PDB file of C-alpha atoms in Angstrom:
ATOM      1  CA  UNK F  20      37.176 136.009  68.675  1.00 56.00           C
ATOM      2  CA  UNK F  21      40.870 136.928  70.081  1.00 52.00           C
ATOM      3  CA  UNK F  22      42.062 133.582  68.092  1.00 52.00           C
ATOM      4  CA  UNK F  23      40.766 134.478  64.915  1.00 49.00           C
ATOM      5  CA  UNK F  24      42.123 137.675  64.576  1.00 43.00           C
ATOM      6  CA  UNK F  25      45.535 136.270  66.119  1.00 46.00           C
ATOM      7  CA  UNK F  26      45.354 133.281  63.132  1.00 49.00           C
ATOM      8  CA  UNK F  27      44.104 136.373  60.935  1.00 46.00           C
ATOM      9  CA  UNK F  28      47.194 138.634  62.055  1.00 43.00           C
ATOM     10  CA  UNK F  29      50.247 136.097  61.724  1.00 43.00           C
ATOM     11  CA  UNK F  30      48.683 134.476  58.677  1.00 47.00           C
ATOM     12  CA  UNK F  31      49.115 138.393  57.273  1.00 42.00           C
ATOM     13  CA  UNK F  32      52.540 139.061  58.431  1.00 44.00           C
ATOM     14  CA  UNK F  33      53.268 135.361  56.622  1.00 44.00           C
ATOM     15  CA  UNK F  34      52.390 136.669  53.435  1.00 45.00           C
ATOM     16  CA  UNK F  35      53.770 139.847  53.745  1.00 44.00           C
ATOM     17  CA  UNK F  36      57.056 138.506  54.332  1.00 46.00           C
ATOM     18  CA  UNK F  37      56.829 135.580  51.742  1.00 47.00           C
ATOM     19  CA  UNK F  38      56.013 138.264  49.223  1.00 47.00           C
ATOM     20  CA  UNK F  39      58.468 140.009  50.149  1.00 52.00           C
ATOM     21  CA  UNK F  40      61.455 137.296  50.283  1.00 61.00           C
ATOM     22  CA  UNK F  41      60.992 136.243  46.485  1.00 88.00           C
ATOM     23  CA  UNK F  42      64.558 137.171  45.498  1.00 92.00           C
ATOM     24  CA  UNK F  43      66.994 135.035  48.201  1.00 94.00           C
ATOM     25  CA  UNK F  44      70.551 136.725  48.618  1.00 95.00           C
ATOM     26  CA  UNK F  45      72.998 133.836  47.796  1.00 97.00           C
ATOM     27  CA  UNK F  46      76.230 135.168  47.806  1.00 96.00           C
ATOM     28  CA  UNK F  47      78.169 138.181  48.817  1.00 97.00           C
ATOM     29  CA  UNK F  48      81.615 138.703  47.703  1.00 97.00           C
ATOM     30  CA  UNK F  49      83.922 141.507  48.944  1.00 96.00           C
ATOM     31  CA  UNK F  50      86.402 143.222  46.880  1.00 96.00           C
ATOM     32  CA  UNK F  51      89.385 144.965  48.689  1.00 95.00           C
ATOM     33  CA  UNK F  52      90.456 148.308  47.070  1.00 90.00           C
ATOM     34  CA  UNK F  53      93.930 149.562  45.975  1.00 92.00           C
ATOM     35  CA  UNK F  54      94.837 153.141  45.649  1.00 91.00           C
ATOM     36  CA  UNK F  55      93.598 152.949  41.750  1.00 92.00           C
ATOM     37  CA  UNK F  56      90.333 150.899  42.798  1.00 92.00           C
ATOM     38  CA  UNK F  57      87.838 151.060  45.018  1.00 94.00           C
ATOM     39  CA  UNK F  58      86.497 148.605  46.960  1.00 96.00           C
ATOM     40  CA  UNK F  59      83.359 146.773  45.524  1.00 97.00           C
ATOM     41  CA  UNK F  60      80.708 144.345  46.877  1.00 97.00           C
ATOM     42  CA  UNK F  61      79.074 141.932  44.762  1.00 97.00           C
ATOM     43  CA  UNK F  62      75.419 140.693  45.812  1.00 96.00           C
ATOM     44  CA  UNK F  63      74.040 137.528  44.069  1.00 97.00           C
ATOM     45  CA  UNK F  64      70.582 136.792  44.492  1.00 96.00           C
ATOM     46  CA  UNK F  65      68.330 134.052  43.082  1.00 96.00           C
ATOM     47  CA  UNK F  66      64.315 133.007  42.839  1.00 93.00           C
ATOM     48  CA  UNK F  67      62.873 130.158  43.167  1.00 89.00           C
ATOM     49  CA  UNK F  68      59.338 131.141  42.038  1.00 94.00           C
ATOM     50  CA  UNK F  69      58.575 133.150  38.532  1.00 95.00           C
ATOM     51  CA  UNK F  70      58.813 136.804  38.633  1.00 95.00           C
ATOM     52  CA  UNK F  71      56.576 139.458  36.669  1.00 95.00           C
ATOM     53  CA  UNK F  72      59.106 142.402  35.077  1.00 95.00           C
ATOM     54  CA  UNK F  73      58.584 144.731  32.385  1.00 95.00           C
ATOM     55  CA  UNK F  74      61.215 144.557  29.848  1.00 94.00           C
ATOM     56  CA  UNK F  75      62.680 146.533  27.240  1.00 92.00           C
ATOM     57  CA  UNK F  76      64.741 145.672  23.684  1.00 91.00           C
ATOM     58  CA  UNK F  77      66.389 148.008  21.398  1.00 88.00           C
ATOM     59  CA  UNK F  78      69.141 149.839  20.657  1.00 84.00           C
ATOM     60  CA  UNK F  79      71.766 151.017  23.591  1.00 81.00           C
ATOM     61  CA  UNK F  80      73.887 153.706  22.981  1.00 80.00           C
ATOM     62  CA  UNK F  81      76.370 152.784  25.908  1.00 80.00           C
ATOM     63  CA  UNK F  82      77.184 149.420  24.661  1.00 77.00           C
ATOM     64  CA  UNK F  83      76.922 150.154  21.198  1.00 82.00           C
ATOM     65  CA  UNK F  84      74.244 147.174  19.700  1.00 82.00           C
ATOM     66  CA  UNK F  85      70.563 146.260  21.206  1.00 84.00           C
ATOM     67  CA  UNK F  86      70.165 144.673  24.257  1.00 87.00           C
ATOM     68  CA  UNK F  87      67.138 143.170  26.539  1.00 90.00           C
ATOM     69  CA  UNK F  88      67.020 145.165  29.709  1.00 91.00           C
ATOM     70  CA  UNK F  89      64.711 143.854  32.860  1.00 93.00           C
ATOM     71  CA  UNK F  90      63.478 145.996  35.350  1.00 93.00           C
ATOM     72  CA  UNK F  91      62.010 144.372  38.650  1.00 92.00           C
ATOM     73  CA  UNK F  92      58.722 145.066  40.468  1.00 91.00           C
ATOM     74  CA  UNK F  93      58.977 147.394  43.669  1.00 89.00           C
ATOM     75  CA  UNK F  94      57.732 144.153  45.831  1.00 89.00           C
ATOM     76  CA  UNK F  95      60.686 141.775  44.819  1.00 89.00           C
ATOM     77  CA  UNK F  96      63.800 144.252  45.137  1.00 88.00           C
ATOM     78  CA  UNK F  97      61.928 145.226  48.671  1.00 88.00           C
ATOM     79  CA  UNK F  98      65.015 144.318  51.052  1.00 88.00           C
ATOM     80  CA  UNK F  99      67.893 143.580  48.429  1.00 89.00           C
ATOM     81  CA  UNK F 100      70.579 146.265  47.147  1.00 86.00           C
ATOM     82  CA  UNK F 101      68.799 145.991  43.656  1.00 87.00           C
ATOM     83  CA  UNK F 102      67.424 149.452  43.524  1.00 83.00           C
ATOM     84  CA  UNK F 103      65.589 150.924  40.569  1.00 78.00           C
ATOM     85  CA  UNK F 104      67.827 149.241  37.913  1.00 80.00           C
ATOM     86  CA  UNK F 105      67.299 148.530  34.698  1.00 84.00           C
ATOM     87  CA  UNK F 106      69.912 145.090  34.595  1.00 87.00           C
ATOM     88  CA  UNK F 107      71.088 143.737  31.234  1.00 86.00           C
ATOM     89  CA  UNK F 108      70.318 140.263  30.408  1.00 88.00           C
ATOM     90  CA  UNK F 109      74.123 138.991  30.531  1.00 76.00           C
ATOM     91  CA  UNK F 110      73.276 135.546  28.591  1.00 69.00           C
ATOM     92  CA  UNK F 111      71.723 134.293  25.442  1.00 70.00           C
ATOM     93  CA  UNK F 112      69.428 137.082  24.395  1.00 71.00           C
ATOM     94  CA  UNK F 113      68.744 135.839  21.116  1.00 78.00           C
ATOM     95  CA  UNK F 114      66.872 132.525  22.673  1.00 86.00           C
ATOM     96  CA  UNK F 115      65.133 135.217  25.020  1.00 88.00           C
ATOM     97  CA  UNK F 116      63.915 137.472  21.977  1.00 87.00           C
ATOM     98  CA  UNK F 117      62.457 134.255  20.110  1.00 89.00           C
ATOM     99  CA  UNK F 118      60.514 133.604  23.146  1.00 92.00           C
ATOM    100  CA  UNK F 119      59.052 137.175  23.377  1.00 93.00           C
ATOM    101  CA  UNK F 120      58.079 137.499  19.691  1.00 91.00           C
ATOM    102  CA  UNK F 121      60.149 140.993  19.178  1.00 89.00           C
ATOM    103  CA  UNK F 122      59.839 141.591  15.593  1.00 86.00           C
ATOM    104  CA  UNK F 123      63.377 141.763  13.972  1.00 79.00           C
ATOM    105  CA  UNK F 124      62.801 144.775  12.055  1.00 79.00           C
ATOM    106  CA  UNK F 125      65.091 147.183  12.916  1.00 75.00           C
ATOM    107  CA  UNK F 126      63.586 150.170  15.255  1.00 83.00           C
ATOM    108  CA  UNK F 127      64.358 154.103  14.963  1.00 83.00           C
ATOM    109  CA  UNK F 128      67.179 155.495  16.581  1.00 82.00           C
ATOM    110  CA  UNK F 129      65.457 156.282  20.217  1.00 85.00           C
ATOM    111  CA  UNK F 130      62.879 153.331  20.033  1.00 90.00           C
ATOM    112  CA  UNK F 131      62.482 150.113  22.527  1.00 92.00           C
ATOM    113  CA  UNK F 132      59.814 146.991  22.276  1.00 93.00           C
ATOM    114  CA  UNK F 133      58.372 147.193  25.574  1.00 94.00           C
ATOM    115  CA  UNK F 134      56.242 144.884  27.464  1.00 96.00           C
ATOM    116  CA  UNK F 135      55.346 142.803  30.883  1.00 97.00           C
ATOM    117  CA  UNK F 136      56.912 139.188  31.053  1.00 96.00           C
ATOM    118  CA  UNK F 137      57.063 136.277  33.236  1.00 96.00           C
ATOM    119  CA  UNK F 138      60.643 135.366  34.159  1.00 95.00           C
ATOM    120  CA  UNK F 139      62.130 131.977  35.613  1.00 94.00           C
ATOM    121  CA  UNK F 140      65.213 133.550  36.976  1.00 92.00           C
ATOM    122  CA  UNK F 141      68.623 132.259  37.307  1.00 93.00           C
ATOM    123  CA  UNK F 142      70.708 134.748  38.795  1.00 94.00           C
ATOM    124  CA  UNK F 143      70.712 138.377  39.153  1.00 94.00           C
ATOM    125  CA  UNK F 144      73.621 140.177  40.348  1.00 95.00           C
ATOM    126  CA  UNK F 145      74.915 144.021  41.431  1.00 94.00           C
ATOM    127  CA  UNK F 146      78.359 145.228  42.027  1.00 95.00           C
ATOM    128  CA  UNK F 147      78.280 148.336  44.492  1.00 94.00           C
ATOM    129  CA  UNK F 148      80.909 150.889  44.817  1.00 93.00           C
ATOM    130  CA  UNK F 149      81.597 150.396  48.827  1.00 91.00           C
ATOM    131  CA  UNK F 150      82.659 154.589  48.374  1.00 91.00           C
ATOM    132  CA  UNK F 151      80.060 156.177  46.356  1.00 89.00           C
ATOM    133  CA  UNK F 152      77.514 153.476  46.443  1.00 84.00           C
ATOM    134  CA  UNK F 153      77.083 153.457  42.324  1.00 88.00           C
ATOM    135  CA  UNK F 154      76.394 149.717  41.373  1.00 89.00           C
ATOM    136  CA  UNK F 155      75.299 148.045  37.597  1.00 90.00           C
ATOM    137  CA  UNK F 156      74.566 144.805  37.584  1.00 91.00           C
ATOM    138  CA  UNK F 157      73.363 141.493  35.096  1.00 92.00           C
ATOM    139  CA  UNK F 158      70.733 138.945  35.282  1.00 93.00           C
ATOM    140  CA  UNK F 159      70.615 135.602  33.447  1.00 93.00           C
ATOM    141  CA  UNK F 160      67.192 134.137  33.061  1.00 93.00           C
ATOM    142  CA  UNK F 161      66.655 130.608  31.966  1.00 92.00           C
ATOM    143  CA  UNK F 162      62.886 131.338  30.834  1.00 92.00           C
ATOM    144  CA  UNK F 163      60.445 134.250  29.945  1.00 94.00           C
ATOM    145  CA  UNK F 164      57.172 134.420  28.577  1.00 95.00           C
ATOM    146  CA  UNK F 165      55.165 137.763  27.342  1.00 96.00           C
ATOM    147  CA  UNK F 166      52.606 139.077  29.480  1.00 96.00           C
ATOM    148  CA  UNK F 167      51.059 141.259  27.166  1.00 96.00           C
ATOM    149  CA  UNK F 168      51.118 142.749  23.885  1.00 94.00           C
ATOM    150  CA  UNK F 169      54.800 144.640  22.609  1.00 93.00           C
ATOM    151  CA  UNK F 170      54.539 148.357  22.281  1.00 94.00           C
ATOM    152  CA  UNK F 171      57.113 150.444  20.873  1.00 93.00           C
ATOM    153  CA  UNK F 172      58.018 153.338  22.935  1.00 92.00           C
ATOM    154  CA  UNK F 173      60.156 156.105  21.645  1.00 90.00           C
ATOM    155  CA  UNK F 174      62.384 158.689  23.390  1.00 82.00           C
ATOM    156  CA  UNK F 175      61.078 162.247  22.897  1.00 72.00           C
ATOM    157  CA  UNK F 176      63.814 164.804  22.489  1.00 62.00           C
TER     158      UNK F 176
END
C-alpha cells in the first residue's frame, strides 16, 4: 500500500513540475546602466510543446496601427519573469491573421477580435528595468491555430 501511494505521490509532483516547466529560460542578458540609463535584464524563453493563449487584434493606440497581442495562461508564466503581460507579436502578423480568420473589416475605435489559440512558439522575450522592475516584452510564434470562435470585444468608456 506504502508503494502505491509513493509511485502515486512522485508520479504527481512529475506532472506538476512538467506542467509547470513548459516555457524553458534560454538566455539571460545583462545590460549595465549609465547615468542616463538604467540597467536592464533581458529574459529569453522558449517551448518546445504548443501553448493555449487567448489573443487579441485591433487597433493600438500606443503604437499607432493594429497589432496581435498574446497573453499566456497562469500555468506557463508560473516561475518565469513573464508576469501578466499582454506581449506583441514582434514578427509577421499578417501570416498570423490569415491563419486565425480575423475578418479584415476595419473595427470601431475601442474594438479587438478576441479568441483562444494554439501557439507553436518561437521565442518570447521581456526586458526588466533592474530599478523599478517595469518590463515589455515580444514574442515570435512560428504557428497558431484558433481555438474557438472570434468575438469582438469593445472598450466601454
Amino acid at each position: 500500500m506504502m508503494k502505491k501511494l509513493y509511485i502515486l505521490v512522485v508520479g504527481l509532483l512529475v506532472a506538476m513540475n512538467s506542467s509547470a516547466t513548459s516555457l524553458k529560460l534560454v538566455e539571460t542578458e545583462h545590460e549595465k546602466g549609465d547615468r542616463d540609463n538604467p540597467p536592464l535584464t533581458t529574459y529569453s524563453y522558449q517551448s518546445a510543446v504548443p501553448l493555449t493563449v487567448e489573443y487579441s487584434y485591433g487597433y493600438d493606440s500606443d503604437h499607432d496601427e493594429n497589432n496581435l497581442g498574446i497573453l499566456f495562461s497562469e500555468q506557463d508564466i508560473r516561475q518565469t519573469y513573464l508576469g501578466h503581460t499582454r506581449f506583441l507579436v514582434s514578427d509577421d502578423s499578417k501570416r498570423l491573421q490569415k491563419s486565425l480568420r480575423l475578418p479584415n473589416k476595419a473595427l470601431k475605435h475601442g474594438c479587438f477580435y478576441n479568441g483562444k489559440a494554439e501557439i507553436q512558439l518561437d521565442e518570447v522575450y521581456v526586458v526588466r528595468n533592474d530599478i523599478t522592475t517595469s518590463s515589455y516584452g515580444g514574442i515570435f510564434i512560428k504557428n497558431i491555430k484558433p481555438l474557438n470562435a472570434i468575438k469582438v470585444k469593445c472598450n466601454e468608456y
